[in-house]
Short mmCIF file of C-alpha atoms in Angstrom, two decimals:
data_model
loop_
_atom_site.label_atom_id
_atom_site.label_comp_id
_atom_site.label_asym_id
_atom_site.label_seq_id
_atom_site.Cartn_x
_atom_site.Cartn_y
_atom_site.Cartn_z
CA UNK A 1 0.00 0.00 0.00
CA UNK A 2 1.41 3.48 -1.21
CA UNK A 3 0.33 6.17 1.36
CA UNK A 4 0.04 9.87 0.46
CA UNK A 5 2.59 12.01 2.30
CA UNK A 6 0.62 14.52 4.38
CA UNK A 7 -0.21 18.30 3.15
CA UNK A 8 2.20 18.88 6.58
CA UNK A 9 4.93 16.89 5.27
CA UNK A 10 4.31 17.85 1.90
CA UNK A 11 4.93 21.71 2.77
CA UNK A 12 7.95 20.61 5.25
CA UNK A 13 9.25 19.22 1.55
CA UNK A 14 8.26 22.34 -0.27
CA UNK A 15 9.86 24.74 2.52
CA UNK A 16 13.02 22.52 2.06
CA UNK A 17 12.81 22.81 -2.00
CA UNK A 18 12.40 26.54 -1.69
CA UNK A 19 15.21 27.10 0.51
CA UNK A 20 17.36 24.85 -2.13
CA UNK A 21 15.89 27.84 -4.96
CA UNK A 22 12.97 25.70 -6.18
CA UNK A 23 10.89 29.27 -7.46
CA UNK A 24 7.98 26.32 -8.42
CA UNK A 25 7.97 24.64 -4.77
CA UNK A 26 7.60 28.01 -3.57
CA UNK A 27 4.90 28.88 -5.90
CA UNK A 28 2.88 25.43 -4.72
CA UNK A 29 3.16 26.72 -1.02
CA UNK A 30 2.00 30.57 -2.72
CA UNK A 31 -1.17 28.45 -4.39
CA UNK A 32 -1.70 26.43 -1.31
CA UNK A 33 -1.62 29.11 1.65
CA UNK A 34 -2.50 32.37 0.44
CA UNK A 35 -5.92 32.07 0.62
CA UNK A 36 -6.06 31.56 3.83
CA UNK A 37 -3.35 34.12 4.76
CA UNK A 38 -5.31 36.27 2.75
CA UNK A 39 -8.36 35.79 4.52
CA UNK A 40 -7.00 36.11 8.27
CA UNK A 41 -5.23 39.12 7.01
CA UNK A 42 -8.67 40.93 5.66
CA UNK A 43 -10.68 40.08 8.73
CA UNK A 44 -8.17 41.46 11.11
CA UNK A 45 -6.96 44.47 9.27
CA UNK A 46 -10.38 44.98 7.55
CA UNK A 47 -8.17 45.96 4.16
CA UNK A 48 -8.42 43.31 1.30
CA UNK A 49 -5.48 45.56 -0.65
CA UNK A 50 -3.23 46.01 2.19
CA UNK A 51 -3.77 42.07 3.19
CA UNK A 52 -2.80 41.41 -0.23
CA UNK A 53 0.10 43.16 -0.06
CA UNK A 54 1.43 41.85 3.03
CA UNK A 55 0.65 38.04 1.29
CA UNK A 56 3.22 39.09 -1.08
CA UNK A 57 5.84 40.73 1.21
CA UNK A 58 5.64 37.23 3.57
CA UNK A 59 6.41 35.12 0.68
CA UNK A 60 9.15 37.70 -0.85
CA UNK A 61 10.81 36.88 3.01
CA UNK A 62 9.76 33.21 2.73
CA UNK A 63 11.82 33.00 -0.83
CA UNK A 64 15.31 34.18 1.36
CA UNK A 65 14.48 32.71 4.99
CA UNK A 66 12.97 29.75 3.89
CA UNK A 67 16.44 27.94 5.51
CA UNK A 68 15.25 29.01 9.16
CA UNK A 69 11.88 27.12 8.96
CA UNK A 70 12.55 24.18 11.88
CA UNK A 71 9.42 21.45 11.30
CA UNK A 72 10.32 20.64 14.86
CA UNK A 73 8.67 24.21 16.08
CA UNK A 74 5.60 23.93 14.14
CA UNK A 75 3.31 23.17 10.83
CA UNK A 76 4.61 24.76 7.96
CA UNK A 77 0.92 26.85 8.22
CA UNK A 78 1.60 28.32 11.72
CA UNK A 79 5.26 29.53 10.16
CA UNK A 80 3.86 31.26 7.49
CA UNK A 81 0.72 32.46 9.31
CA UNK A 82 3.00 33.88 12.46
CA UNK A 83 5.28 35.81 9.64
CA UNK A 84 2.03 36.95 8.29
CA UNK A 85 1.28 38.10 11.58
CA UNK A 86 4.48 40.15 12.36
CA UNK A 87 4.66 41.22 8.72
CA UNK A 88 0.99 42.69 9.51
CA UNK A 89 2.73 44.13 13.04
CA UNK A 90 5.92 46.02 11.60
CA UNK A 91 3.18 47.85 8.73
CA UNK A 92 1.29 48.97 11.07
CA UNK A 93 4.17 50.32 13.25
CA UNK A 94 5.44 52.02 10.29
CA UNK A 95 2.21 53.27 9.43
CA UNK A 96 1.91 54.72 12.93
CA UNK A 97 5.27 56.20 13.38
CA UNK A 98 5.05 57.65 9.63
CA UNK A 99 1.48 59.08 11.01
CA UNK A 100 2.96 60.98 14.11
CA UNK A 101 5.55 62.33 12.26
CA UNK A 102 3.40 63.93 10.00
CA UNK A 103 1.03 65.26 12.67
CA UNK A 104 4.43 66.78 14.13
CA UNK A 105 5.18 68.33 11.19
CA UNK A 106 1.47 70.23 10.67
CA UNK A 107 1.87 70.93 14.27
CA UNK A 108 4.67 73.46 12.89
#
């Protein structure tokens, strides 16, 4: 009997093939997870554009820090989801320090 390797063990295999420079493992864990990155994203940030865009910036870090995924820590879909996450944190931060600076500067 032939089993089917898991979707978890077949993203552990796609993480490795992306950190190796496989662009098209990459693009299978692209077609398989951002949806759902995607859709966290909107409902917490309430911005299908800006959700979008931080989709593409964690897989832009995914292609070059691919190497520091450790299957022992986690599911391949918590990794990407907790970049997601902090990818989501440090835009807003920006957007927030960018924001005060500006209401400094109309201030003068």
């Amino acid at each position: 009997m032939n089993e089917e390797p898991s979707s978890n063990e077949n993203d552990v295999l796609l993480i490795q093939l992306a950190s190796a420079g496989d662009v098209g493992a990459l693009a299978k864990l692209y077609d398989r997870h951002a949806p759902l990155m995607h859709s966290v994203l909107t409902q917490k940030l309430g911005d299908a554009s800006e959700s979008q865009d931080i989709v593409h910036d964690v897989f832009v870090k995914l292609h070059s820090k691919s190497a520091m995924y450790n299957p022992a820590l986690g599911k391949p879909v918590a990794w990407l989801l907790t970049m997601a996450r902090n990818t989501a944190i440090d835009k807003l931060r920006k957007r927030a320090t960018h924001q005060k600076y500006l209401n400094k500067q109309m201030e003068r």
